GROMACS .gro file of C-alpha atoms in nm:
model
  419
    1MET     CA    1 -16.942   5.705 -17.994
    2SER     CA    2 -16.752   5.378 -18.016
    3ASN     CA    3 -16.519   5.321 -18.310
    4THR     CA    4 -16.521   4.945 -18.256
    5ALA     CA    5 -16.599   4.763 -18.578
    6PRO     CA    6 -16.894   4.524 -18.564
    7PRO     CA    7 -16.807   4.154 -18.563
    8THR     CA    8 -16.778   3.991 -18.902
    9PRO     CA    9 -16.993   3.688 -18.994
   10LEU     CA   10 -16.688   3.469 -18.934
   11ASP     CA   11 -16.635   3.628 -18.590
   12LEU     CA   12 -16.995   3.548 -18.496
   13ALA     CA   13 -16.967   3.191 -18.622
   14GLN     CA   14 -16.637   3.128 -18.444
   15HIS     CA   15 -16.778   3.261 -18.116
   16GLU     CA   16 -17.076   3.027 -18.141
   17TRP     CA   17 -16.859   2.734 -18.248
   18LYS     CA   18 -16.627   2.773 -17.947
   19LYS     CA   19 -16.918   2.818 -17.706
   20ILE     CA   20 -17.075   2.488 -17.813
   21PHE     CA   21 -16.741   2.304 -17.827
   22ASP     CA   22 -16.649   2.409 -17.472
   23GLY     CA   23 -17.004   2.372 -17.342
   24GLY     CA   24 -17.039   1.996 -17.366
   25PRO     CA   25 -16.881   1.670 -17.480
   26TYR     CA   26 -16.928   1.483 -17.804
   27THR     CA   27 -17.177   1.214 -17.707
   28GLY     CA   28 -17.483   1.018 -17.812
   29MET     CA   29 -17.594   0.961 -17.452
   30LEU     CA   30 -17.878   1.215 -17.454
   31MET     CA   31 -17.993   1.093 -17.794
   32LEU     CA   32 -18.002   0.736 -17.666
   33GLN     CA   33 -18.206   0.855 -17.369
   34TYR     CA   34 -18.448   1.027 -17.608
   35ILE     CA   35 -18.478   0.711 -17.820
   36ILE     CA   36 -18.544   0.487 -17.520
   37GLN     CA   37 -18.809   0.725 -17.388
   38ALA     CA   38 -18.972   0.739 -17.730
   39THR     CA   39 -19.019   0.361 -17.721
   40GLY     CA   40 -19.208   0.383 -17.392
   41LYS     CA   41 -18.976   0.119 -17.249
   42SER     CA   42 -18.746   0.134 -16.948
   43ILE     CA   43 -18.369   0.162 -16.943
   44GLY     CA   44 -18.365  -0.192 -16.808
   45ASP     CA   45 -18.559  -0.309 -17.113
   46PHE     CA   46 -18.293  -0.153 -17.333
   47LEU     CA   47 -18.003  -0.315 -17.146
   48LEU     CA   48 -18.179  -0.652 -17.153
   49ASP     CA   49 -18.191  -0.642 -17.534
   50PRO     CA   50 -17.996  -0.336 -17.653
   51LYS     CA   51 -18.010  -0.426 -18.021
   52ASN     CA   52 -18.378  -0.506 -18.066
   53SER     CA   53 -18.552  -0.304 -17.793
   54ILE     CA   54 -18.508   0.024 -17.982
   55LYS     CA   55 -18.488  -0.118 -18.334
   56THR     CA   56 -18.681   0.079 -18.601
   57ILE     CA   57 -18.818   0.333 -18.348
   58THR     CA   58 -18.663   0.619 -18.548
   59ASP     CA   59 -18.831   0.516 -18.872
   60SER     CA   60 -19.166   0.422 -18.718
   61HIS     CA   61 -19.203   0.702 -18.466
   62ILE     CA   62 -18.933   0.968 -18.437
   63SER     CA   63 -18.917   1.040 -18.811
   64HIS     CA   64 -19.268   1.188 -18.786
   65PHE     CA   65 -19.166   1.447 -18.524
   66ASN     CA   66 -19.124   1.812 -18.618
   67PHE     CA   67 -18.818   2.026 -18.545
   68GLN     CA   68 -18.935   2.149 -18.205
   69GLN     CA   69 -19.033   1.799 -18.096
   70LEU     CA   70 -18.670   1.704 -18.156
   71ALA     CA   71 -18.537   1.997 -17.951
   72ALA     CA   72 -18.425   1.766 -17.670
   73THR     CA   73 -18.171   1.618 -17.913
   74TRP     CA   74 -18.021   1.940 -18.051
   75ASN     CA   75 -18.100   2.228 -17.813
   76VAL     CA   76 -17.870   2.080 -17.550
   77ASP     CA   77 -17.505   2.120 -17.451
   78ALA     CA   78 -17.398   1.762 -17.522
   79GLY     CA   79 -17.436   1.596 -17.860
   80ARG     CA   80 -17.291   1.475 -18.186
   81CYS     CA   81 -17.177   1.648 -18.505
   82THR     CA   82 -17.532   1.697 -18.630
   83SER     CA   83 -17.673   1.853 -18.314
   84PHE     CA   84 -17.361   2.073 -18.300
   85ALA     CA   85 -17.431   2.212 -18.648
   86VAL     CA   86 -17.806   2.243 -18.592
   87LYS     CA   87 -17.766   2.425 -18.262
   88ALA     CA   88 -17.503   2.661 -18.405
   89ILE     CA   89 -17.702   2.763 -18.711
   90THR     CA   90 -18.021   2.802 -18.506
   91GLU     CA   91 -17.841   3.048 -18.277
   92LEU     CA   92 -17.674   3.230 -18.568
   93LYS     CA   93 -18.005   3.282 -18.749
   94SER     CA   94 -18.093   3.558 -18.503
   95HIS     CA   95 -17.815   3.789 -18.625
   96LYS     CA   96 -17.920   4.072 -18.859
   97ASP     CA   97 -17.723   4.322 -19.067
   98ALA     CA   98 -17.768   4.701 -19.064
   99THR     CA   99 -18.074   4.675 -19.288
  100GLY     CA  100 -18.241   4.417 -19.065
  101ALA     CA  101 -18.182   4.130 -19.308
  102PRO     CA  102 -18.049   3.796 -19.180
  103ILE     CA  103 -17.672   3.771 -19.199
  104PHE     CA  104 -17.668   3.396 -19.248
  105ASN     CA  105 -17.840   3.146 -19.474
  106PHE     CA  106 -17.713   2.805 -19.364
  107GLU     CA  107 -17.768   2.472 -19.532
  108ILE     CA  108 -17.685   2.130 -19.389
  109TYR     CA  109 -17.507   1.859 -19.586
  110ASP     CA  110 -17.499   1.487 -19.512
  111LEU     CA  111 -17.150   1.351 -19.572
  112THR     CA  112 -17.219   0.988 -19.478
  113ARG     CA  113 -17.227   0.957 -19.099
  114HIS     CA  114 -17.117   1.318 -19.063
  115ARG     CA  115 -17.315   1.640 -19.100
  116VAL     CA  116 -17.184   1.993 -19.156
  117ALA     CA  117 -17.343   2.330 -19.230
  118ARG     CA  118 -17.239   2.599 -19.478
  119CYS     CA  119 -17.380   2.947 -19.527
  120ARG     CA  120 -17.459   3.030 -19.890
  121LYS     CA  121 -17.429   3.406 -19.829
  122THR     CA  122 -17.101   3.416 -19.634
  123GLY     CA  123 -16.931   3.084 -19.709
  124VAL     CA  124 -16.895   3.012 -19.335
  125VAL     CA  125 -16.866   2.640 -19.255
  126ILE     CA  126 -16.970   2.484 -18.921
  127ASP     CA  127 -16.808   2.146 -18.861
  128SER     CA  128 -16.771   2.008 -18.508
  129SER     CA  129 -16.466   1.802 -18.612
  130SER     CA  130 -16.275   2.107 -18.737
  131SER     CA  131 -15.918   2.116 -18.609
  132ILE     CA  132 -15.832   2.464 -18.730
  133ARG     CA  133 -15.795   2.766 -18.503
  134ASN     CA  134 -16.129   2.907 -18.384
  135GLY     CA  135 -16.319   2.615 -18.538
  136ALA     CA  136 -16.544   2.780 -18.795
  137PHE     CA  137 -16.396   2.887 -19.129
  138VAL     CA  138 -16.488   3.042 -19.465
  139LEU     CA  139 -16.486   2.838 -19.784
  140ALA     CA  140 -16.555   3.010 -20.116
  141GLU     CA  141 -16.788   2.857 -20.373
  142GLY     CA  142 -16.634   2.624 -20.630
  143ALA     CA  143 -16.285   2.607 -20.482
  144TRP     CA  144 -16.104   2.325 -20.309
  145GLY     CA  145 -15.997   2.437 -19.963
  146ARG     CA  146 -15.717   2.271 -19.771
  147PHE     CA  147 -15.612   2.389 -19.427
  148PRO     CA  148 -15.261   2.357 -19.279
  149GLU     CA  149 -15.381   2.217 -18.944
  150THR     CA  150 -15.583   1.934 -19.097
  151ASN     CA  151 -15.588   1.683 -19.382
  152ALA     CA  152 -15.943   1.773 -19.479
  153SER     CA  153 -16.028   1.907 -19.823
  154TRP     CA  154 -16.356   2.074 -19.912
  155LYS     CA  155 -16.532   2.183 -20.226
  156PHE     CA  156 -16.874   2.338 -20.272
  157LYS     CA  157 -17.006   2.377 -20.623
  158SER     CA  158 -17.357   2.396 -20.763
  159ASP     CA  159 -17.515   2.286 -20.435
  160GLU     CA  160 -17.274   1.994 -20.407
  161SER     CA  161 -17.020   1.950 -20.131
  162LYS     CA  162 -16.728   1.713 -20.148
  163PHE     CA  163 -16.524   1.623 -19.847
  164GLU     CA  164 -16.202   1.423 -19.845
  165ARG     CA  165 -16.127   1.315 -19.489
  166GLU     CA  166 -15.774   1.181 -19.525
  167GLY     CA  167 -15.651   1.423 -19.788
  168LYS     CA  168 -15.511   1.147 -20.006
  169GLU     CA  169 -15.492   1.200 -20.380
  170HIS     CA  170 -15.717   0.903 -20.444
  171GLY     CA  171 -15.882   0.896 -20.102
  172GLN     CA  172 -16.248   0.840 -20.034
  173ILE     CA  173 -16.461   1.143 -20.117
  174LYS     CA  174 -16.793   1.176 -19.942
  175LYS     CA  175 -17.053   1.358 -20.151
  176SER     CA  176 -17.373   1.539 -20.071
  177SER     CA  177 -17.570   1.628 -20.381
  178SER     CA  178 -17.817   1.859 -20.210
  179PRO     CA  179 -17.874   2.019 -19.870
  180ILE     CA  180 -18.114   1.867 -19.618
  181SER     CA  181 -18.333   2.024 -19.351
  182PRO     CA  182 -18.225   2.039 -18.984
  183THR     CA  183 -18.512   1.803 -18.899
  184LYS     CA  184 -18.399   1.548 -19.159
  185ALA     CA  185 -18.041   1.580 -19.035
  186MET     CA  186 -18.142   1.504 -18.676
  187VAL     CA  187 -18.351   1.203 -18.781
  188ILE     CA  188 -18.052   1.062 -18.971
  189CYS     CA  189 -17.832   1.118 -18.666
  190LEU     CA  190 -18.080   0.950 -18.431
  191LYS     CA  191 -18.105   0.654 -18.668
  192GLU     CA  192 -17.728   0.613 -18.647
  193VAL     CA  193 -17.740   0.618 -18.266
  194GLU     CA  194 -18.024   0.365 -18.271
  195GLU     CA  195 -17.821   0.128 -18.489
  196SER     CA  196 -17.493   0.153 -18.298
  197ALA     CA  197 -17.599   0.199 -17.934
  198TYR     CA  198 -17.601  -0.173 -17.858
  199LYS     CA  199 -17.227  -0.181 -17.928
  200SER     CA  200 -17.104   0.153 -17.796
  201VAL     CA  201 -17.211   0.500 -17.690
  202PRO     CA  202 -16.903   0.723 -17.654
  203THR     CA  203 -16.865   1.044 -17.456
  204LEU     CA  204 -16.558   1.239 -17.568
  205PHE     CA  205 -16.450   1.544 -17.367
  206ARG     CA  206 -16.322   1.848 -17.554
  207SER     CA  207 -16.213   2.210 -17.515
  208VAL     CA  208 -16.064   2.506 -17.699
  209ASN     CA  209 -15.717   2.586 -17.564
  210ALA     CA  210 -15.550   2.922 -17.497
  211GLN     CA  211 -15.434   2.936 -17.859
  212ASN     CA  212 -15.796   2.887 -17.975
  213LYS     CA  213 -15.717   2.539 -18.104
  214PRO     CA  214 -15.975   2.261 -18.056
  215GLU     CA  215 -15.856   1.972 -17.839
  216PHE     CA  216 -16.003   1.634 -17.748
  217HIS     CA  217 -15.941   1.468 -17.413
  218GLY     CA  218 -16.051   1.148 -17.238
  219ILE     CA  219 -16.329   0.922 -17.360
  220ILE     CA  220 -16.591   0.717 -17.174
  221VAL     CA  221 -16.773   0.448 -17.371
  222TRP     CA  222 -17.083   0.260 -17.260
  223CYS     CA  223 -17.079  -0.089 -17.417
  224PRO     CA  224 -17.423  -0.244 -17.347
  225ARG     CA  225 -17.353  -0.562 -17.547
  226ASP     CA  226 -17.040  -0.627 -17.341
  227HIS     CA  227 -17.193  -0.521 -17.006
  228ALA     CA  228 -16.910  -0.271 -16.964
  229ILE     CA  229 -16.799   0.091 -16.941
  230GLU     CA  230 -16.459   0.163 -17.095
  231LEU     CA  231 -16.243   0.463 -17.004
  232GLY     CA  232 -15.946   0.579 -17.210
  233ALA     CA  233 -15.719   0.881 -17.176
  234SER     CA  234 -15.763   0.935 -17.550
  235ILE     CA  235 -15.929   0.772 -17.849
  236SER     CA  236 -15.597   0.617 -17.952
  237ASP     CA  237 -15.538   0.479 -17.601
  238LEU     CA  238 -15.882   0.321 -17.602
  239ARG     CA  239 -15.826   0.175 -17.948
  240ASP     CA  240 -15.488   0.032 -17.843
  241GLY     CA  241 -15.629  -0.131 -17.530
  242ARG     CA  242 -15.484   0.113 -17.276
  243LYS     CA  243 -15.803   0.154 -17.078
  244LEU     CA  244 -15.984   0.095 -16.754
  245VAL     CA  245 -16.287  -0.132 -16.785
  246ILE     CA  246 -16.577  -0.120 -16.542
  247GLN     CA  247 -16.721  -0.466 -16.595
  248PHE     CA  248 -17.065  -0.591 -16.497
  249PRO     CA  249 -17.121  -0.969 -16.480
  250LYS     CA  250 -17.187  -1.135 -16.816
  251TYR     CA  251 -17.399  -1.435 -16.902
  252ILE     CA  252 -17.242  -1.778 -16.941
  253THR     CA  253 -17.387  -2.117 -17.028
  254VAL     CA  254 -17.283  -2.417 -16.820
  255LYS     CA  255 -17.430  -2.762 -16.883
  256GLY     CA  256 -17.711  -2.613 -17.087
  257LYS     CA  257 -17.805  -2.356 -16.824
  258THR     CA  258 -17.749  -1.984 -16.880
  259GLY     CA  259 -17.686  -1.741 -16.598
  260LEU     CA  260 -17.463  -1.460 -16.480
  261ASP     CA  261 -17.100  -1.556 -16.424
  262PRO     CA  262 -17.045  -1.560 -16.045
  263LYS     CA  263 -16.671  -1.507 -16.095
  264MET     CA  264 -16.745  -1.165 -16.244
  265ALA     CA  265 -16.971  -1.054 -15.961
  266GLY     CA  266 -16.876  -0.737 -15.779
  267THR     CA  267 -16.987  -0.595 -15.446
  268ALA     CA  268 -17.138  -0.275 -15.313
  269GLU     CA  269 -16.783  -0.169 -15.229
  270SER     CA  270 -16.655  -0.239 -15.581
  271LEU     CA  271 -16.947  -0.036 -15.716
  272GLU     CA  272 -16.838   0.254 -15.497
  273GLN     CA  273 -16.484   0.212 -15.621
  274CYS     CA  274 -16.599   0.215 -15.984
  275LEU     CA  275 -16.787   0.539 -15.926
  276GLU     CA  276 -16.481   0.690 -15.762
  277TYR     CA  277 -16.266   0.585 -16.056
  278LEU     CA  278 -16.518   0.736 -16.295
  279VAL     CA  279 -16.512   1.073 -16.118
  280GLU     CA  280 -16.134   1.069 -16.084
  281PHE     CA  281 -16.098   0.980 -16.451
  282ILE     CA  282 -16.303   1.282 -16.557
  283ARG     CA  283 -16.100   1.507 -16.328
  284GLN     CA  284 -15.774   1.387 -16.476
  285TYR     CA  285 -15.867   1.331 -16.839
  286GLY     CA  286 -16.175   1.542 -16.902
  287GLY     CA  287 -15.985   1.860 -16.983
  288PRO     CA  288 -16.051   2.200 -16.824
  289HIS     CA  289 -16.430   2.168 -16.856
  290GLY     CA  290 -16.463   1.794 -16.800
  291MET     CA  291 -16.662   1.788 -16.477
  292ASN     CA  292 -16.892   2.065 -16.596
  293GLN     CA  293 -16.947   1.891 -16.931
  294TRP     CA  294 -17.034   1.572 -16.744
  295GLU     CA  295 -17.253   1.707 -16.465
  296SER     CA  296 -17.436   2.009 -16.610
  297THR     CA  297 -17.542   1.863 -16.944
  298GLY     CA  298 -17.755   1.572 -16.822
  299VAL     CA  299 -17.502   1.307 -16.925
  300ASP     CA  300 -17.414   1.228 -16.562
  301GLU     CA  301 -17.780   1.184 -16.472
  302PHE     CA  302 -17.843   0.941 -16.758
  303ASN     CA  303 -17.519   0.757 -16.682
  304THR     CA  304 -17.638   0.709 -16.323
  305ALA     CA  305 -17.971   0.575 -16.450
  306LEU     CA  306 -17.788   0.331 -16.678
  307ILE     CA  307 -17.568   0.208 -16.392
  308GLN     CA  308 -17.871   0.174 -16.166
  309ALA     CA  309 -18.053  -0.037 -16.425
  310ALA     CA  310 -17.739  -0.240 -16.496
  311VAL     CA  311 -17.693  -0.323 -16.127
  312GLU     CA  312 -18.054  -0.438 -16.105
  313LEU     CA  313 -18.018  -0.652 -16.416
  314TRP     CA  314 -17.663  -0.786 -16.392
  315GLY     CA  315 -17.537  -0.718 -16.039
  316PHE     CA  316 -17.252  -0.504 -15.906
  317PRO     CA  317 -16.960  -0.415 -16.136
  318LYS     CA  318 -16.589  -0.411 -16.063
  319PRO     CA  319 -16.277  -0.279 -16.238
  320THR     CA  320 -16.112  -0.549 -16.447
  321GLU     CA  321 -15.819  -0.377 -16.614
  322LYS     CA  322 -15.472  -0.443 -16.469
  323ALA     CA  323 -15.491  -0.187 -16.193
  324LEU     CA  324 -15.115  -0.155 -16.145
  325GLU     CA  325 -15.088  -0.026 -16.502
  326TRP     CA  326 -15.376   0.214 -16.452
  327ALA     CA  327 -15.268   0.370 -16.119
  328PRO     CA  328 -14.934   0.518 -16.238
  329LEU     CA  329 -15.121   0.654 -16.539
  330ILE     CA  330 -15.355   0.844 -16.310
  331ILE     CA  331 -15.067   0.966 -16.095
  332SER     CA  332 -14.860   1.088 -16.389
  333LEU     CA  333 -15.140   1.314 -16.510
  334GLU     CA  334 -15.249   1.468 -16.180
  335LYS     CA  335 -15.179   1.821 -16.299
  336ASP     CA  336 -15.360   1.995 -16.014
  337ALA     CA  337 -15.238   1.769 -15.733
  338PRO     CA  338 -14.934   1.839 -15.511
  339PRO     CA  339 -14.604   1.688 -15.633
  340ASN     CA  340 -14.632   1.313 -15.595
  341PRO     CA  341 -14.346   1.145 -15.405
  342TYR     CA  342 -14.408   0.819 -15.590
  343CYS     CA  343 -14.303   0.981 -15.918
  344ARG     CA  344 -13.960   1.070 -15.770
  345LEU     CA  345 -13.884   0.737 -15.600
  346PRO     CA  346 -13.623   0.491 -15.734
  347LYS     CA  347 -13.765   0.176 -15.888
  348VAL     CA  348 -13.618  -0.030 -15.603
  349LEU     CA  349 -13.870   0.132 -15.368
  350PHE     CA  350 -14.167   0.043 -15.587
  351PRO     CA  351 -14.271  -0.258 -15.370
  352ILE     CA  352 -14.271  -0.031 -15.065
  353CYS     CA  353 -14.505   0.205 -15.248
  354LEU     CA  354 -14.740  -0.083 -15.319
  355ILE     CA  355 -14.754  -0.185 -14.955
  356TYR     CA  356 -14.790   0.175 -14.843
  357GLY     CA  357 -15.064   0.236 -15.095
  358SER     CA  358 -15.261  -0.069 -14.986
  359LEU     CA  359 -15.222   0.021 -14.617
  360LEU     CA  360 -15.350   0.372 -14.687
  361THR     CA  361 -15.662   0.230 -14.844
  362VAL     CA  362 -15.721  -0.035 -14.578
  363VAL     CA  363 -15.687   0.222 -14.300
  364HIS     CA  364 -15.895   0.479 -14.485
  365ARG     CA  365 -16.181   0.240 -14.553
  366LYS     CA  366 -16.137   0.012 -14.249
  367LEU     CA  367 -16.152  -0.294 -14.470
  368PRO     CA  368 -16.087  -0.652 -14.365
  369ALA     CA  369 -15.773  -0.817 -14.496
  370PRO     CA  370 -15.819  -0.841 -14.875
  371ASP     CA  371 -15.776  -1.145 -15.090
  372ALA     CA  372 -15.533  -1.141 -15.383
  373GLU     CA  373 -15.781  -1.012 -15.639
  374GLN     CA  374 -15.903  -0.732 -15.413
  375LEU     CA  375 -15.545  -0.638 -15.323
  376VAL     CA  376 -15.461  -0.551 -15.683
  377ILE     CA  377 -15.749  -0.305 -15.695
  378ILE     CA  378 -15.674  -0.170 -15.346
  379ILE     CA  379 -15.310  -0.109 -15.437
  380ALA     CA  380 -15.411   0.093 -15.740
  381ASP     CA  381 -15.652   0.296 -15.531
  382GLY     CA  382 -15.386   0.343 -15.263
  383LEU     CA  383 -15.127   0.457 -15.514
  384SER     CA  384 -15.370   0.712 -15.646
  385ARG     CA  385 -15.403   0.849 -15.291
  386ILE     CA  386 -15.031   0.907 -15.234
  387GLY     CA  387 -14.954   1.279 -15.228
  388ARG     CA  388 -15.313   1.399 -15.230
  389GLU     CA  389 -15.641   1.388 -15.045
  390PRO     CA  390 -15.864   1.079 -15.087
  391VAL     CA  391 -16.120   1.096 -15.365
  392PRO     CA  392 -16.461   1.168 -15.210
  393ALA     CA  393 -16.718   0.897 -15.263
  394ARG     CA  394 -17.018   0.986 -15.476
  395ALA     CA  395 -17.259   0.902 -15.196
  396ASP     CA  396 -17.551   1.057 -15.381
  397ASN     CA  397 -17.505   0.831 -15.683
  398ILE     CA  398 -17.430   0.523 -15.472
  399SER     CA  399 -17.739   0.556 -15.258
  400GLU     CA  400 -17.948   0.627 -15.565
  401ILE     CA  401 -17.823   0.315 -15.740
  402GLU     CA  402 -17.849   0.089 -15.436
  403LYS     CA  403 -18.211   0.186 -15.383
  404LYS     CA  404 -18.273  -0.027 -15.693
  405THR     CA  405 -18.558   0.182 -15.818
  406ASP     CA  406 -18.638   0.213 -16.184
  407GLU     CA  407 -18.870   0.508 -16.205
  408GLN     CA  408 -18.896   0.635 -16.560
  409ARG     CA  409 -18.976   1.001 -16.600
  410PRO     CA  410 -19.257   1.079 -16.843
  411TYR     CA  411 -19.114   1.236 -17.155
  412ALA     CA  412 -19.303   1.519 -17.322
  413VAL     CA  413 -19.295   1.524 -17.701
  414GLY     CA  414 -19.498   1.794 -17.869
  415GLY     CA  415 -19.756   1.800 -17.593
  416ALA     CA  416 -19.789   1.421 -17.581
  417THR     CA  417 -19.635   1.211 -17.307
  418VAL     CA  418 -19.424   0.915 -17.406
  419GLY     CA  419 -19.283   0.664 -17.159
   0.00000   0.00000   0.00000
C-alpha cells in the first residue's frame, strides 16, 4: 500500500495551470479565426476592411451560442486570459474527493478586460497573468492578499472581488460585483477581440521555468490596419520600437487616385525571407516551447492563411526594420547555436563581417548582384548565417501562399455550418 498523500486542491490547480501555460501562447488568433468564420466571410474580406467586416458579429450572432458551441475558443491550447481560466476550471471539475463530491466550485469574475476564476470551496485562484511560483494560489475569503513576486492585490468578500493591478495605495481597483458564467465570460472576451483585431492581434510565447516561475518570451503581432506583422523579443522591446516589421504594401493617394505604394512592393524572394525570419524569430525568442506552441496549436495554420490572403490583396511583403540592428540581436541570442565568431571579433573587422555575410547569402541563394536596399537585408541574413547552418526555407508555407488560393473551410457550430 502506498503512503503517498493525495494531491491537495492547490496541487491539482497548479498542475493544470502549468500545463495550460506551457501548452500554448497567449493569443487572440484562434478567436479571430472563429469570429471571421462566424461571419461567413473570407479572411480576405476581413483584411480588406478589418474594422467593419466583423463589427457586431459577437452581439448579433455569437452571443446566442451555448458553451459547447464556443468550445473552439476555449478548449484549445492557445488563447487569452478568459479561455485559460475556462479551460482550467472545466478540467478541474472532474476531480472528486473521497466521498465522490466535487473538490472544486469555481466562479469566474470579470475585472474589466481581464477574467479570473476562484473556487468558493478551496479559495484557489486561476489567473493566467499570475507571476508567482506555480501560477495558481489560494486566497482566503475577505482578506487582502499581496504576493512578494507581484504587485497585485486581491480581495474577495461577499461575492465581490477587487483587484489592484499596480499595487499603489490609491491605484485603480477593478471590481466585479458578482460572478459570471463561463459562456458569458467567453462572449465578453470574443467581443474584445472583435473590437481590437483591426489594430492588433498579439501572440505572446510563454513557459514555466525550472524554478516553476512563469516567464514570457517573444511576441508576434498582426497589425491588419497597418498591413504589417511586428516581431519583438519582448513586450517592452516592441513597445520601445526595437522590432522587426514584416511590411505589406500600403495604400497611397496620388493626384486623386488611390492604389498600393509600388515603393513598398516586395517579391517572392522577400516573402520567403520574411517566412524564414518568422521561423528563426520563434526559435530564438519563443522560449523552450515556442515552435510547439506555434505549430501544434493551429496558430501557424491561421497565420499562413492570413499571409496568403494578404499577398493576394496587397502583394508580397518585405522586412522594413533596419536589418543591421536586427541581425546582431538574433546572433546574440542564439543559445543553441555553436559559438559565433562574429561575437568575438574586434569592431574594426565589422565591415569584413558584413561583406562575408552578404557573400554567404549570395552564394547560398545564387542571387544576382543586389541593389543597395536588397543588400541591407542580405547582410542581415548573411550575418545570421555565420557560425551555423542556413535556416531552412518553409517551402510548404511558401508554395501554399503562392498558389493564391482562398479556400475557406466550412466551420461547424452546434451542428450548423457557418462560412
